[in-house]
mmCIF file of C-alpha atoms in Angstrom:
data_model
loop_
_atom_site.group_PDB
_atom_site.id
_atom_site.type_symbol
_atom_site.label_atom_id
_atom_site.label_comp_id
_atom_site.label_asym_id
_atom_site.label_seq_id
_atom_site.Cartn_x
_atom_site.Cartn_y
_atom_site.Cartn_z
ATOM 1 C CA UNK A 1112 -4.486 15.049 -10.982
ATOM 2 C CA UNK A 1113 -8.140 14.321 -11.242
ATOM 3 C CA UNK A 1114 -10.013 13.914 -7.932
ATOM 4 C CA UNK A 1115 -13.325 12.531 -6.943
ATOM 5 C CA UNK A 1116 -15.861 12.633 -4.011
ATOM 6 C CA UNK A 1117 -17.745 9.735 -2.374
ATOM 7 C CA UNK A 1118 -19.669 10.256 1.132
ATOM 8 C CA UNK A 1119 -18.082 13.559 1.332
ATOM 9 C CA UNK A 1120 -14.678 12.296 0.918
ATOM 10 C CA UNK A 1121 -11.954 13.750 -1.778
ATOM 11 C CA UNK A 1122 -9.573 11.196 -2.725
ATOM 12 C CA UNK A 1123 -6.792 12.300 -5.451
ATOM 13 C CA UNK A 1124 -5.892 9.597 -8.218
ATOM 14 C CA UNK A 1125 -4.554 9.090 -11.110
ATOM 15 C CA UNK A 1126 -5.544 7.278 -14.303
ATOM 16 C CA UNK A 1127 -2.809 6.812 -17.270
ATOM 17 C CA UNK A 1128 -1.986 4.339 -19.822
ATOM 18 C CA UNK A 1129 -4.510 2.034 -21.957
ATOM 19 C CA UNK A 1130 -4.974 -1.768 -21.636
ATOM 20 C CA UNK A 1131 -5.814 -4.458 -18.357
ATOM 21 C CA UNK A 1132 -5.643 -2.334 -15.291
ATOM 22 C CA UNK A 1133 -3.421 -2.516 -12.293
ATOM 23 C CA UNK A 1134 -4.306 -0.380 -9.068
ATOM 24 C CA UNK A 1135 -1.242 1.062 -6.972
ATOM 25 C CA UNK A 1136 -1.846 1.795 -3.158
ATOM 26 C CA UNK A 1137 0.991 3.180 -1.832
ATOM 27 C CA UNK A 1138 2.204 2.689 1.913
ATOM 28 C CA UNK A 1139 2.080 4.981 4.841
ATOM 29 C CA UNK A 1140 3.296 8.666 4.847
ATOM 30 C CA UNK A 1141 4.439 8.249 1.335
ATOM 31 C CA UNK A 1142 1.995 9.253 -1.942
ATOM 32 C CA UNK A 1143 1.137 7.946 -5.355
ATOM 33 C CA UNK A 1144 4.072 10.133 -6.568
ATOM 34 C CA UNK A 1145 6.424 9.258 -4.227
ATOM 35 C CA UNK A 1146 5.479 5.615 -4.252
ATOM 36 C CA UNK A 1147 5.064 4.874 -7.580
ATOM 37 C CA UNK A 1148 5.914 7.609 -9.881
ATOM 38 C CA UNK A 1149 9.246 8.681 -9.185
ATOM 39 C CA UNK A 1150 10.349 5.247 -8.700
ATOM 40 C CA UNK A 1151 9.153 4.366 -11.965
ATOM 41 C CA UNK A 1152 6.387 1.987 -11.479
ATOM 42 C CA UNK A 1153 3.686 3.935 -13.551
ATOM 43 C CA UNK A 1154 6.082 4.280 -16.557
ATOM 44 C CA UNK A 1155 6.856 1.018 -16.474
ATOM 45 C CA UNK A 1156 3.299 -0.665 -16.134
ATOM 46 C CA UNK A 1157 2.526 1.764 -19.029
ATOM 47 C CA UNK A 1158 5.110 0.597 -21.343
ATOM 48 C CA UNK A 1159 3.574 -3.090 -20.785
ATOM 49 C CA UNK A 1160 0.449 -1.852 -22.015
ATOM 50 C CA UNK A 1161 -1.121 -1.565 -18.973
ATOM 51 C CA UNK A 1162 -3.565 1.413 -17.978
ATOM 52 C CA UNK A 1163 -2.219 2.543 -14.399
ATOM 53 C CA UNK A 1164 -4.665 3.493 -11.143
ATOM 54 C CA UNK A 1165 -3.087 4.746 -8.269
ATOM 55 C CA UNK A 1166 -4.783 6.792 -5.348
ATOM 56 C CA UNK A 1167 -3.454 9.004 -2.424
ATOM 57 C CA UNK A 1168 -4.701 7.210 0.688
ATOM 58 C CA UNK A 1169 -6.973 9.410 2.671
ATOM 59 C CA UNK A 1170 -4.659 11.216 5.030
ATOM 60 C CA UNK A 1171 -2.203 11.304 2.275
ATOM 61 C CA UNK A 1172 -0.826 13.161 -0.782
ATOM 62 C CA UNK A 1173 -3.543 15.806 -2.629
ATOM 63 C CA UNK A 1174 -6.372 13.484 -0.794
ATOM 64 C CA UNK A 1175 -8.603 14.570 2.190
ATOM 65 C CA UNK A 1176 -6.985 15.122 6.040
ATOM 66 C CA UNK A 1177 -8.197 14.103 8.938
ATOM 67 C CA UNK A 1178 -6.745 14.204 12.388
ATOM 68 C CA UNK A 1179 -9.331 12.013 13.733
ATOM 69 C CA UNK A 1180 -7.885 8.501 14.169
ATOM 70 C CA UNK A 1181 -11.477 7.251 13.679
ATOM 71 C CA UNK A 1182 -11.250 8.204 9.961
ATOM 72 C CA UNK A 1183 -8.666 5.453 9.332
ATOM 73 C CA UNK A 1184 -7.898 1.968 9.433
ATOM 74 C CA UNK A 1185 -6.909 -0.404 6.375
ATOM 75 C CA UNK A 1186 -10.295 -1.631 6.052
ATOM 76 C CA UNK A 1187 -11.681 2.007 5.654
ATOM 77 C CA UNK A 1188 -9.309 2.942 3.394
ATOM 78 C CA UNK A 1189 -9.826 -0.322 1.290
ATOM 79 C CA UNK A 1190 -13.191 0.767 0.746
ATOM 80 C CA UNK A 1191 -11.697 4.439 -0.690
ATOM 81 C CA UNK A 1192 -10.141 1.578 -3.001
ATOM 82 C CA UNK A 1193 -13.084 0.055 -4.303
ATOM 83 C CA UNK A 1194 -15.341 3.300 -4.587
ATOM 84 C CA UNK A 1195 -12.431 4.427 -7.008
ATOM 85 C CA UNK A 1196 -12.896 1.350 -8.881
ATOM 86 C CA UNK A 1197 -16.603 2.047 -8.897
ATOM 87 C CA UNK A 1198 -15.889 5.747 -10.017
ATOM 88 C CA UNK A 1199 -13.936 4.189 -13.121
ATOM 89 C CA UNK A 1200 -16.160 1.703 -14.112
ATOM 90 C CA UNK A 1201 -13.419 -1.146 -13.482
ATOM 91 C CA UNK A 1202 -14.820 -4.288 -12.439
ATOM 92 C CA UNK A 1203 -12.025 -6.280 -11.919
ATOM 93 C CA UNK A 1204 -8.073 -5.430 -11.652
ATOM 94 C CA UNK A 1205 -4.728 -6.599 -10.322
ATOM 95 C CA UNK A 1206 -3.772 -4.672 -7.338
ATOM 96 C CA UNK A 1207 -0.175 -3.980 -5.975
ATOM 97 C CA UNK A 1208 0.034 -2.402 -2.800
ATOM 98 C CA UNK A 1209 3.164 -1.332 -0.837
ATOM 99 C CA UNK A 1210 3.381 -1.868 3.383
ATOM 100 C CA UNK A 1211 0.564 -0.034 4.505
ATOM 101 C CA UNK A 1212 -0.779 -0.434 0.897
ATOM 102 C CA UNK A 1213 -0.321 -4.228 1.128
ATOM 103 C CA UNK A 1214 -2.462 -4.554 3.961
ATOM 104 C CA UNK A 1215 -5.522 -2.133 2.421
ATOM 105 C CA UNK A 1216 -4.684 -5.001 -0.829
ATOM 106 C CA UNK A 1217 -5.312 -7.619 1.575
ATOM 107 C CA UNK A 1218 -8.412 -6.442 2.978
ATOM 108 C CA UNK A 1219 -9.601 -4.876 -0.948
ATOM 109 C CA UNK A 1220 -9.142 -8.660 -1.673
ATOM 110 C CA UNK A 1221 -10.967 -10.292 1.210
ATOM 111 C CA UNK A 1222 -14.048 -8.025 1.143
ATOM 112 C CA UNK A 1223 -14.039 -7.602 -2.586
ATOM 113 C CA UNK A 1224 -12.688 -10.959 -4.005
ATOM 114 C CA UNK A 1225 -14.451 -10.464 -7.404
ATOM 115 C CA UNK A 1226 -12.924 -7.103 -8.019
ATOM 116 C CA UNK A 1227 -9.273 -8.670 -7.889
ATOM 117 C CA UNK A 1228 -8.084 -10.222 -10.273
ATOM 118 C CA UNK A 1229 -4.586 -10.739 -8.719
ATOM 119 C CA UNK A 1230 -2.297 -9.072 -5.651
ATOM 120 C CA UNK A 1231 1.087 -8.118 -4.732
ATOM 121 C CA UNK A 1232 1.726 -7.195 -1.219
ATOM 122 C CA UNK A 1233 4.956 -5.729 -1.227
ATOM 123 C CA UNK A 1234 6.609 -4.700 1.769
ATOM 124 C CA UNK A 1235 4.940 -6.892 4.181
ATOM 125 C CA UNK A 1236 5.121 -10.069 5.078
ATOM 126 C CA UNK A 1237 3.502 -12.107 8.310
ATOM 127 C CA UNK A 1238 3.781 -8.340 9.656
ATOM 128 C CA UNK A 1239 0.114 -8.357 7.718
ATOM 129 C CA UNK A 1240 -0.950 -11.250 10.716
ATOM 130 C CA UNK A 1241 0.871 -10.086 13.901
ATOM 131 C CA UNK A 1242 1.478 -6.668 13.155
ATOM 132 C CA UNK A 1243 4.734 -4.480 12.667
ATOM 133 C CA UNK A 1244 5.473 -3.148 16.258
ATOM 134 C CA UNK A 1245 4.242 -0.374 18.290
ATOM 135 C CA UNK A 1246 2.569 2.577 16.375
ATOM 136 C CA UNK A 1247 2.954 4.829 19.408
ATOM 137 C CA UNK A 1248 6.567 6.053 18.792
ATOM 138 C CA UNK A 1249 6.042 6.780 15.127
ATOM 139 C CA UNK A 1250 3.000 8.768 15.946
ATOM 140 C CA UNK A 1251 5.050 10.622 18.673
ATOM 141 C CA UNK A 1252 7.910 10.934 16.327
ATOM 142 C CA UNK A 1253 5.350 12.738 13.788
ATOM 143 C CA UNK A 1254 3.996 15.126 16.555
ATOM 144 C CA UNK A 1255 7.225 16.079 17.830
ATOM 145 C CA UNK A 1256 8.698 20.002 16.965
ATOM 146 C CA UNK A 1257 11.630 18.825 15.752
ATOM 147 C CA UNK A 1258 13.232 15.813 13.848
ATOM 148 C CA UNK A 1259 16.215 16.279 16.189
ATOM 149 C CA UNK A 1260 13.919 15.389 19.298
ATOM 150 C CA UNK A 1261 13.179 11.922 18.197
ATOM 151 C CA UNK A 1262 15.361 9.298 19.480
ATOM 152 C CA UNK A 1263 13.112 6.197 18.438
ATOM 153 C CA UNK A 1264 14.746 4.509 15.287
ATOM 154 C CA UNK A 1265 12.034 3.722 13.493
ATOM 155 C CA UNK A 1266 10.122 6.874 14.580
ATOM 156 C CA UNK A 1267 13.025 8.934 13.316
ATOM 157 C CA UNK A 1268 12.948 7.273 9.740
ATOM 158 C CA UNK A 1269 9.061 7.922 9.461
ATOM 159 C CA UNK A 1270 9.337 11.219 10.537
ATOM 160 C CA UNK A 1271 12.114 12.051 8.017
ATOM 161 C CA UNK A 1272 10.449 10.548 5.135
ATOM 162 C CA UNK A 1273 7.050 12.631 5.908
ATOM 163 C CA UNK A 1274 9.183 15.746 6.116
ATOM 164 C CA UNK A 1275 10.663 14.761 2.667
ATOM 165 C CA UNK A 1276 7.482 14.450 1.505
ATOM 166 C CA UNK A 1277 5.678 17.238 2.761
ATOM 167 C CA UNK A 1278 3.234 15.267 4.423
ATOM 168 C CA UNK A 1279 0.593 16.747 7.050
ATOM 169 C CA UNK A 1280 2.300 14.917 10.122
ATOM 170 C CA UNK A 1281 -1.001 15.246 12.199
ATOM 171 C CA UNK A 1282 -3.342 13.195 9.720
ATOM 172 C CA UNK A 1283 -0.123 10.641 9.483
ATOM 173 C CA UNK A 1284 -0.110 10.444 13.020
ATOM 174 C CA UNK A 1285 -3.987 10.022 13.562
ATOM 175 C CA UNK A 1286 -3.692 7.490 10.574
ATOM 176 C CA UNK A 1287 -0.736 5.730 12.676
ATOM 177 C CA UNK A 1288 -3.149 5.574 15.824
ATOM 178 C CA UNK A 1289 -6.134 4.346 14.177
ATOM 179 C CA UNK A 1290 -7.499 1.088 15.399
ATOM 180 C CA UNK A 1291 -5.246 -1.749 13.455
ATOM 181 C CA UNK A 1292 -7.868 -4.568 12.409
ATOM 182 C CA UNK A 1293 -5.783 -7.356 12.356
ATOM 183 C CA UNK A 1294 -5.904 -10.311 9.703
ATOM 184 C CA UNK A 1295 -6.089 -13.535 10.785
ATOM 185 C CA UNK A 1296 -4.174 -16.443 9.404
ATOM 186 C CA UNK A 1297 -7.392 -18.350 8.945
ATOM 187 C CA UNK A 1298 -8.715 -14.836 6.720
ATOM 188 C CA UNK A 1299 -5.872 -14.800 4.775
ATOM 189 C CA UNK A 1300 -6.097 -18.403 3.896
ATOM 190 C CA UNK A 1301 -9.590 -17.266 2.507
ATOM 191 C CA UNK A 1302 -7.511 -15.519 -0.157
ATOM 192 C CA UNK A 1303 -8.091 -17.819 -3.500
ATOM 193 C CA UNK A 1304 -6.381 -15.057 -5.925
ATOM 194 C CA UNK A 1305 -2.656 -15.491 -7.143
ATOM 195 C CA UNK A 1306 -0.524 -13.384 -5.049
ATOM 196 C CA UNK A 1307 2.912 -12.715 -4.900
ATOM 197 C CA UNK A 1308 4.664 -11.366 -1.618
ATOM 198 C CA UNK A 1309 7.650 -9.223 -2.330
ATOM 199 C CA UNK A 1310 10.225 -8.290 0.729
ATOM 200 C CA UNK A 1311 13.577 -6.869 1.167
ATOM 201 C CA UNK A 1312 16.276 -9.317 2.508
ATOM 202 C CA UNK A 1313 16.814 -6.578 4.520
ATOM 203 C CA UNK A 1314 13.940 -5.410 5.799
ATOM 204 C CA UNK A 1315 13.277 -5.741 9.379
ATOM 205 C CA UNK A 1316 9.437 -4.107 9.596
ATOM 206 C CA UNK A 1317 7.695 -6.640 7.430
ATOM 207 C CA UNK A 1318 7.976 -9.794 8.854
ATOM 208 C CA UNK A 1319 8.588 -13.185 7.136
ATOM 209 C CA UNK A 1320 7.179 -13.121 3.536
ATOM 210 C CA UNK A 1321 7.478 -17.137 3.433
ATOM 211 C CA UNK A 1322 5.541 -17.205 6.294
ATOM 212 C CA UNK A 1323 2.543 -15.205 5.059
ATOM 213 C CA UNK A 1324 2.697 -16.590 1.769
ATOM 214 C CA UNK A 1325 2.684 -20.378 3.041
ATOM 215 C CA UNK A 1326 -1.033 -19.340 4.132
ATOM 216 C CA UNK A 1327 -2.383 -18.865 1.139
ATOM 217 C CA UNK A 1328 -3.685 -21.336 -1.663
ATOM 218 C CA UNK A 1329 -1.652 -19.735 -4.460
ATOM 219 C CA UNK A 1330 1.138 -17.333 -3.304
ATOM 220 C CA UNK A 1331 4.666 -16.911 -4.368
ATOM 221 C CA UNK A 1332 7.689 -15.084 -2.645
ATOM 222 C CA UNK A 1333 10.218 -12.403 -4.270
ATOM 223 C CA UNK A 1334 13.017 -11.905 -1.911
ATOM 224 C CA UNK A 1335 14.180 -8.256 -3.000
ATOM 225 C CA UNK A 1336 18.214 -8.577 -2.109
ATOM 226 C CA UNK A 1337 20.159 -6.292 0.299
ATOM 227 C CA UNK A 1338 17.286 -4.269 0.466
ATOM 228 C CA UNK A 1339 15.292 -2.605 3.623
ATOM 229 C CA UNK A 1340 11.667 -1.208 3.758
ATOM 230 C CA UNK A 1341 12.725 2.047 2.554
ATOM 231 C CA UNK A 1342 14.296 1.519 -0.510
ATOM 232 C CA UNK A 1343 13.026 -1.721 -1.793
ATOM 233 C CA UNK A 1344 10.083 -0.146 -3.987
ATOM 234 C CA UNK A 1345 12.023 1.037 -6.680
ATOM 235 C CA UNK A 1346 14.507 -1.678 -6.844
ATOM 236 C CA UNK A 1347 14.772 -3.592 -10.348
ATOM 237 C CA UNK A 1348 14.906 -6.926 -8.858
ATOM 238 C CA UNK A 1349 11.277 -5.748 -7.187
ATOM 239 C CA UNK A 1350 10.339 -4.860 -10.839
ATOM 240 C CA UNK A 1351 11.030 -7.883 -12.559
ATOM 241 C CA UNK A 1352 10.002 -9.972 -10.148
ATOM 242 C CA UNK A 1353 6.494 -8.322 -10.558
ATOM 243 C CA UNK A 1354 6.572 -8.450 -14.047
ATOM 244 C CA UNK A 1355 7.021 -11.937 -14.151
ATOM 245 C CA UNK A 1356 4.727 -12.833 -11.951
ATOM 246 C CA UNK A 1357 1.988 -10.868 -13.784
ATOM 247 C CA UNK A 1358 2.965 -12.019 -17.238
ATOM 248 C CA UNK A 1359 2.986 -15.523 -15.907
ATOM 249 C CA UNK A 1360 0.114 -15.856 -13.535
ATOM 250 C CA UNK A 1361 -3.464 -16.330 -14.879
ATOM 251 C CA UNK A 1362 -5.920 -15.508 -12.615
#
């Protein structure tokens, strides 16, 4: 996979297909392959005549790892995404993020609105505003010697996922402990681009998609039936809904 370096930071990415671009930003403890390639999203968009760009967020996948929480945070990671667009010469793109990737996508849209045509916030609803709980049990679970030692249910799920993706667990713990800059309701209300908020109906992490969408001027909700936070990504209803949104909504 190609890598670009900006300000001494190495970010791995993929760039496949031809046509209107879409930038994919994965969730916490995942990577571009697990979140987007293995679930069929990349092939789906290519078949739809799209140019697909997906990056490994810093601390994840094949990108550079840091063990200092100050190196992370959604606004910083949104700048990595913006610099990748600069590197590829892409002036404007559709953007889709899952979970942490949705938060990063929101900061990208807020801070560089001219670069975003339409946005899809998947796996994150009103948790975008109020947060998604205490990060410490997840960070502690990632640092634990063994999965068997983790008792917190959410921490155990993320630890197991991190092991599955063969991630640098200390880098993920630092990312989880980074300063979590909140996005206010007033900030979200400034987003003028068309937005789709897609959340599984059994997702107990994301928060209400309807409450988040109601804050924006041009936002729709996609409910992914029977799916929780960990399995909603590749669901066929998710894919059908996103394609319908992109094909039917003009920016």
